[in-house]
Amino acid sequence: MLILVNNPKAKYDYHLMESYCAGIVLKGSEVKALSLGQGSLKEAYVFVKNNELFLEQFTIPPYSFAGPLNHASDRIKKLLLNKHEIKQIINKKQQQSLSVIPSKVFFRNGKIKVEIWLAKPKKKFDKRETIKKKTIRRELEAEYR
């Protein structure tokens, strides 16, 4: 599994609860740009429309060698999941008021996949706790060295 794009803020801003691996509909120039490691998931989120999942604000910059056949960098991308997985996600999202966020984009068996999470947004004090734990862990690691 080769990770192409990562969302570093996902663990900081959300309590990650349940993950799903989804396929994604891309154009050729988008695949080429992603294989070069270009792309950003920082502001990306998943929304539901007509019982289908779509990924919005996943920006992939234009591929330099594509010429006039290049893609729009802010295009909405469709996510591919089984019907029962989509129903599960929609039900949990509505019942528990969860967000669906992407955490990473990767290659698996020659196909590009997106790892999405059902997540609950953290409050400000939760974020502070996360920072405190991280600093304590760093200090302990520094003492052992």
PDB file of C-alpha atoms in Angstrom:
ATOM      1  CA  MET A   1       0.000   0.000   0.000  1.00  0.00           C
ATOM      2  CA  LEU A   2       1.580   3.235  -1.219  1.00  0.00           C
ATOM      3  CA  ILE A   3       0.147   6.343   0.459  1.00  0.00           C
ATOM      4  CA  LEU A   4      -0.225   9.181  -2.048  1.00  0.00           C
ATOM      5  CA  VAL A   5      -1.941  11.910   0.008  1.00  0.00           C
ATOM      6  CA  ASN A   6      -2.467  12.132   3.758  1.00  0.00           C
ATOM      7  CA  ASN A   7      -4.756  14.297   5.922  1.00  0.00           C
ATOM      8  CA  PRO A   8      -2.681  15.197   8.996  1.00  0.00           C
ATOM      9  CA  LYS A   9      -5.443  17.271  10.624  1.00  0.00           C
ATOM     10  CA  ALA A  10      -7.930  14.368  10.690  1.00  0.00           C
ATOM     11  CA  LYS A  11      -6.693  12.909  13.996  1.00  0.00           C
ATOM     12  CA  TYR A  12      -6.259  16.359  15.513  1.00  0.00           C
ATOM     13  CA  ASP A  13      -9.705  17.752  14.631  1.00  0.00           C
ATOM     14  CA  TYR A  14     -11.855  14.602  14.985  1.00  0.00           C
ATOM     15  CA  HIS A  15     -12.457  11.541  17.135  1.00  0.00           C
ATOM     16  CA  LEU A  16     -12.124   8.833  14.477  1.00  0.00           C
ATOM     17  CA  MET A  17     -14.690   6.078  15.028  1.00  0.00           C
ATOM     18  CA  GLU A  18     -15.106   3.751  12.049  1.00  0.00           C
ATOM     19  CA  SER A  19     -13.198   3.473   8.778  1.00  0.00           C
ATOM     20  CA  TYR A  20     -14.186   2.435   5.270  1.00  0.00           C
ATOM     21  CA  CYS A  21     -12.101   1.915   2.151  1.00  0.00           C
ATOM     22  CA  ALA A  22     -13.739   3.436  -0.932  1.00  0.00           C
ATOM     23  CA  GLY A  23     -12.861   3.546  -4.596  1.00  0.00           C
ATOM     24  CA  ILE A  24     -12.869   6.906  -6.331  1.00  0.00           C
ATOM     25  CA  VAL A  25     -13.825   8.009  -9.851  1.00  0.00           C
ATOM     26  CA  LEU A  26     -10.918   9.956 -11.359  1.00  0.00           C
ATOM     27  CA  LYS A  27      -9.805  11.201 -14.758  1.00  0.00           C
ATOM     28  CA  GLY A  28      -6.480  10.155 -16.264  1.00  0.00           C
ATOM     29  CA  SER A  29      -4.717  13.431 -15.573  1.00  0.00           C
ATOM     30  CA  GLU A  30      -5.869  13.273 -11.929  1.00  0.00           C
ATOM     31  CA  VAL A  31      -4.357   9.797 -11.559  1.00  0.00           C
ATOM     32  CA  LYS A  32      -1.060  11.011 -13.019  1.00  0.00           C
ATOM     33  CA  ALA A  33      -0.981  14.042 -10.714  1.00  0.00           C
ATOM     34  CA  LEU A  34      -1.766  11.865  -7.672  1.00  0.00           C
ATOM     35  CA  SER A  35       0.944   9.369  -8.592  1.00  0.00           C
ATOM     36  CA  LEU A  36       3.404  12.283  -8.389  1.00  0.00           C
ATOM     37  CA  GLY A  37       2.209  12.911  -4.814  1.00  0.00           C
ATOM     38  CA  GLN A  38       0.271  16.059  -5.615  1.00  0.00           C
ATOM     39  CA  GLY A  39      -3.064  16.707  -3.929  1.00  0.00           C
ATOM     40  CA  SER A  40      -4.502  17.997  -0.686  1.00  0.00           C
ATOM     41  CA  LEU A  41      -7.110  16.566   1.691  1.00  0.00           C
ATOM     42  CA  LYS A  42      -6.917  19.414   4.237  1.00  0.00           C
ATOM     43  CA  GLU A  43     -10.383  20.877   3.596  1.00  0.00           C
ATOM     44  CA  ALA A  44     -11.943  17.774   2.021  1.00  0.00           C
ATOM     45  CA  TYR A  45     -15.190  16.249   3.233  1.00  0.00           C
ATOM     46  CA  VAL A  46     -17.736  13.663   2.101  1.00  0.00           C
ATOM     47  CA  PHE A  47     -21.381  14.492   1.437  1.00  0.00           C
ATOM     48  CA  VAL A  48     -24.432  12.440   0.458  1.00  0.00           C
ATOM     49  CA  LYS A  49     -26.536  13.102  -2.626  1.00  0.00           C
ATOM     50  CA  ASN A  50     -29.158  10.690  -4.012  1.00  0.00           C
ATOM     51  CA  ASN A  51     -27.867   7.835  -1.797  1.00  0.00           C
ATOM     52  CA  GLU A  52     -24.357   8.234  -3.223  1.00  0.00           C
ATOM     53  CA  LEU A  53     -21.218   9.551  -1.563  1.00  0.00           C
ATOM     54  CA  PHE A  54     -19.169  12.359  -3.075  1.00  0.00           C
ATOM     55  CA  LEU A  55     -15.829  13.854  -2.084  1.00  0.00           C
ATOM     56  CA  GLU A  56     -15.642  17.639  -2.227  1.00  0.00           C
ATOM     57  CA  GLN A  57     -12.710  20.062  -1.877  1.00  0.00           C
ATOM     58  CA  PHE A  58     -10.159  17.328  -2.569  1.00  0.00           C
ATOM     59  CA  THR A  59      -7.857  19.458  -4.672  1.00  0.00           C
ATOM     60  CA  ILE A  60      -5.614  17.832  -7.251  1.00  0.00           C
ATOM     61  CA  PRO A  61      -3.469  20.367  -9.114  1.00  0.00           C
ATOM     62  CA  PRO A  62      -3.378  20.165 -12.923  1.00  0.00           C
ATOM     63  CA  TYR A  63      -0.961  17.634 -14.411  1.00  0.00           C
ATOM     64  CA  SER A  64       1.694  19.594 -16.281  1.00  0.00           C
ATOM     65  CA  PHE A  65       1.929  17.243 -19.298  1.00  0.00           C
ATOM     66  CA  ALA A  66      -1.824  16.855 -19.915  1.00  0.00           C
ATOM     67  CA  GLY A  67      -2.199  19.996 -22.029  1.00  0.00           C
ATOM     68  CA  PRO A  68      -5.748  21.003 -23.001  1.00  0.00           C
ATOM     69  CA  LEU A  69      -7.219  17.724 -21.686  1.00  0.00           C
ATOM     70  CA  ASN A  70      -6.482  18.678 -18.097  1.00  0.00           C
ATOM     71  CA  HIS A  71      -9.005  18.340 -15.275  1.00  0.00           C
ATOM     72  CA  ALA A  72     -10.565  21.016 -13.073  1.00  0.00           C
ATOM     73  CA  SER A  73      -8.688  20.985  -9.757  1.00  0.00           C
ATOM     74  CA  ASP A  74     -11.836  21.513  -7.650  1.00  0.00           C
ATOM     75  CA  ARG A  75     -13.984  18.858  -9.338  1.00  0.00           C
ATOM     76  CA  ILE A  76     -16.360  16.836  -7.134  1.00  0.00           C
ATOM     77  CA  LYS A  77     -15.364  13.157  -7.121  1.00  0.00           C
ATOM     78  CA  LYS A  78     -17.716  10.205  -6.662  1.00  0.00           C
ATOM     79  CA  LEU A  79     -16.831   7.541  -4.095  1.00  0.00           C
ATOM     80  CA  LEU A  80     -17.487   3.880  -4.852  1.00  0.00           C
ATOM     81  CA  LEU A  81     -18.774   1.639  -2.056  1.00  0.00           C
ATOM     82  CA  ASN A  82     -21.176  -1.278  -1.719  1.00  0.00           C
ATOM     83  CA  LYS A  83     -24.836  -0.387  -1.255  1.00  0.00           C
ATOM     84  CA  HIS A  84     -24.995  -1.755   2.277  1.00  0.00           C
ATOM     85  CA  GLU A  85     -21.869   0.224   3.261  1.00  0.00           C
ATOM     86  CA  ILE A  86     -23.408   3.420   1.881  1.00  0.00           C
ATOM     87  CA  LYS A  87     -26.618   2.763   3.841  1.00  0.00           C
ATOM     88  CA  GLN A  88     -24.596   2.100   7.008  1.00  0.00           C
ATOM     89  CA  ILE A  89     -22.690   5.356   6.609  1.00  0.00           C
ATOM     90  CA  ILE A  90     -25.833   7.387   5.890  1.00  0.00           C
ATOM     91  CA  ASN A  91     -27.712   5.887   8.873  1.00  0.00           C
ATOM     92  CA  LYS A  92     -24.857   6.400  11.339  1.00  0.00           C
ATOM     93  CA  LYS A  93     -24.239   9.907  10.045  1.00  0.00           C
ATOM     94  CA  GLN A  94     -27.877  10.908  10.573  1.00  0.00           C
ATOM     95  CA  GLN A  95     -28.520   9.088  13.870  1.00  0.00           C
ATOM     96  CA  GLN A  96     -25.314   9.995  15.684  1.00  0.00           C
ATOM     97  CA  SER A  97     -24.667  13.328  13.916  1.00  0.00           C
ATOM     98  CA  LEU A  98     -21.228  12.260  12.709  1.00  0.00           C
ATOM     99  CA  SER A  99     -19.042  13.706   9.979  1.00  0.00           C
ATOM    100  CA  VAL A 100     -17.529  11.674   7.166  1.00  0.00           C
ATOM    101  CA  ILE A 101     -13.957  12.725   6.414  1.00  0.00           C
ATOM    102  CA  PRO A 102     -11.182  11.326   4.214  1.00  0.00           C
ATOM    103  CA  SER A 103      -7.904  10.514   5.935  1.00  0.00           C
ATOM    104  CA  LYS A 104      -5.676   9.223   3.149  1.00  0.00           C
ATOM    105  CA  VAL A 105      -5.510   8.357  -0.540  1.00  0.00           C
ATOM    106  CA  PHE A 106      -3.459   5.313  -1.503  1.00  0.00           C
ATOM    107  CA  PHE A 107      -2.739   2.686  -4.167  1.00  0.00           C
ATOM    108  CA  ARG A 108      -4.002  -0.839  -3.513  1.00  0.00           C
ATOM    109  CA  ASN A 109      -3.615  -3.538  -6.188  1.00  0.00           C
ATOM    110  CA  GLY A 110      -3.150  -0.923  -8.913  1.00  0.00           C
ATOM    111  CA  LYS A 111      -6.272   1.043  -7.967  1.00  0.00           C
ATOM    112  CA  ILE A 112      -6.532   4.340  -6.119  1.00  0.00           C
ATOM    113  CA  LYS A 113      -8.552   4.097  -2.905  1.00  0.00           C
ATOM    114  CA  VAL A 114      -9.668   6.602  -0.276  1.00  0.00           C
ATOM    115  CA  GLU A 115      -9.848   5.794   3.428  1.00  0.00           C
ATOM    116  CA  ILE A 116     -12.876   7.581   4.895  1.00  0.00           C
ATOM    117  CA  TRP A 117     -13.813   7.772   8.561  1.00  0.00           C
ATOM    118  CA  LEU A 118     -17.007   8.331  10.476  1.00  0.00           C
ATOM    119  CA  ALA A 119     -15.863  10.914  12.979  1.00  0.00           C
ATOM    120  CA  LYS A 120     -17.104  13.238  15.672  1.00  0.00           C
ATOM    121  CA  PRO A 121     -15.591  16.746  15.768  1.00  0.00           C
ATOM    122  CA  LYS A 122     -13.408  17.498  18.782  1.00  0.00           C
ATOM    123  CA  LYS A 123     -14.124  20.397  21.075  1.00  0.00           C
ATOM    124  CA  LYS A 124     -11.435  22.961  21.811  1.00  0.00           C
ATOM    125  CA  PHE A 125     -10.475  21.376  25.148  1.00  0.00           C
ATOM    126  CA  ASP A 126     -10.110  17.968  23.444  1.00  0.00           C
ATOM    127  CA  LYS A 127      -7.614  19.497  21.030  1.00  0.00           C
ATOM    128  CA  ARG A 128      -5.676  20.966  23.953  1.00  0.00           C
ATOM    129  CA  GLU A 129      -5.605  17.528  25.602  1.00  0.00           C
ATOM    130  CA  THR A 130      -4.233  16.014  22.408  1.00  0.00           C
ATOM    131  CA  ILE A 131      -1.455  18.611  22.325  1.00  0.00           C
ATOM    132  CA  LYS A 132      -0.599  17.985  26.010  1.00  0.00           C
ATOM    133  CA  LYS A 133      -0.385  14.220  25.469  1.00  0.00           C
ATOM    134  CA  LYS A 134       1.827  14.713  22.431  1.00  0.00           C
ATOM    135  CA  THR A 135       4.240  16.998  24.309  1.00  0.00           C
ATOM    136  CA  ILE A 136       4.423  14.591  27.264  1.00  0.00           C
ATOM    137  CA  ARG A 137       5.167  11.699  24.903  1.00  0.00           C
ATOM    138  CA  ARG A 138       7.926  13.726  23.202  1.00  0.00           C
ATOM    139  CA  GLU A 139       9.482  14.637  26.557  1.00  0.00           C
ATOM    140  CA  LEU A 140       9.491  10.999  27.677  1.00  0.00           C
ATOM    141  CA  GLU A 141      11.086   9.903  24.410  1.00  0.00           C
ATOM    142  CA  ALA A 142      13.720  12.616  24.799  1.00  0.00           C
ATOM    143  CA  GLU A 143      14.545  11.364  28.333  1.00  0.00           C
ATOM    144  CA  TYR A 144      15.046   7.792  27.133  1.00  0.00           C
ATOM    145  CA  ARG A 145      17.526   8.886  24.449  1.00  0.00           C
TER     146      ARG A 145
END
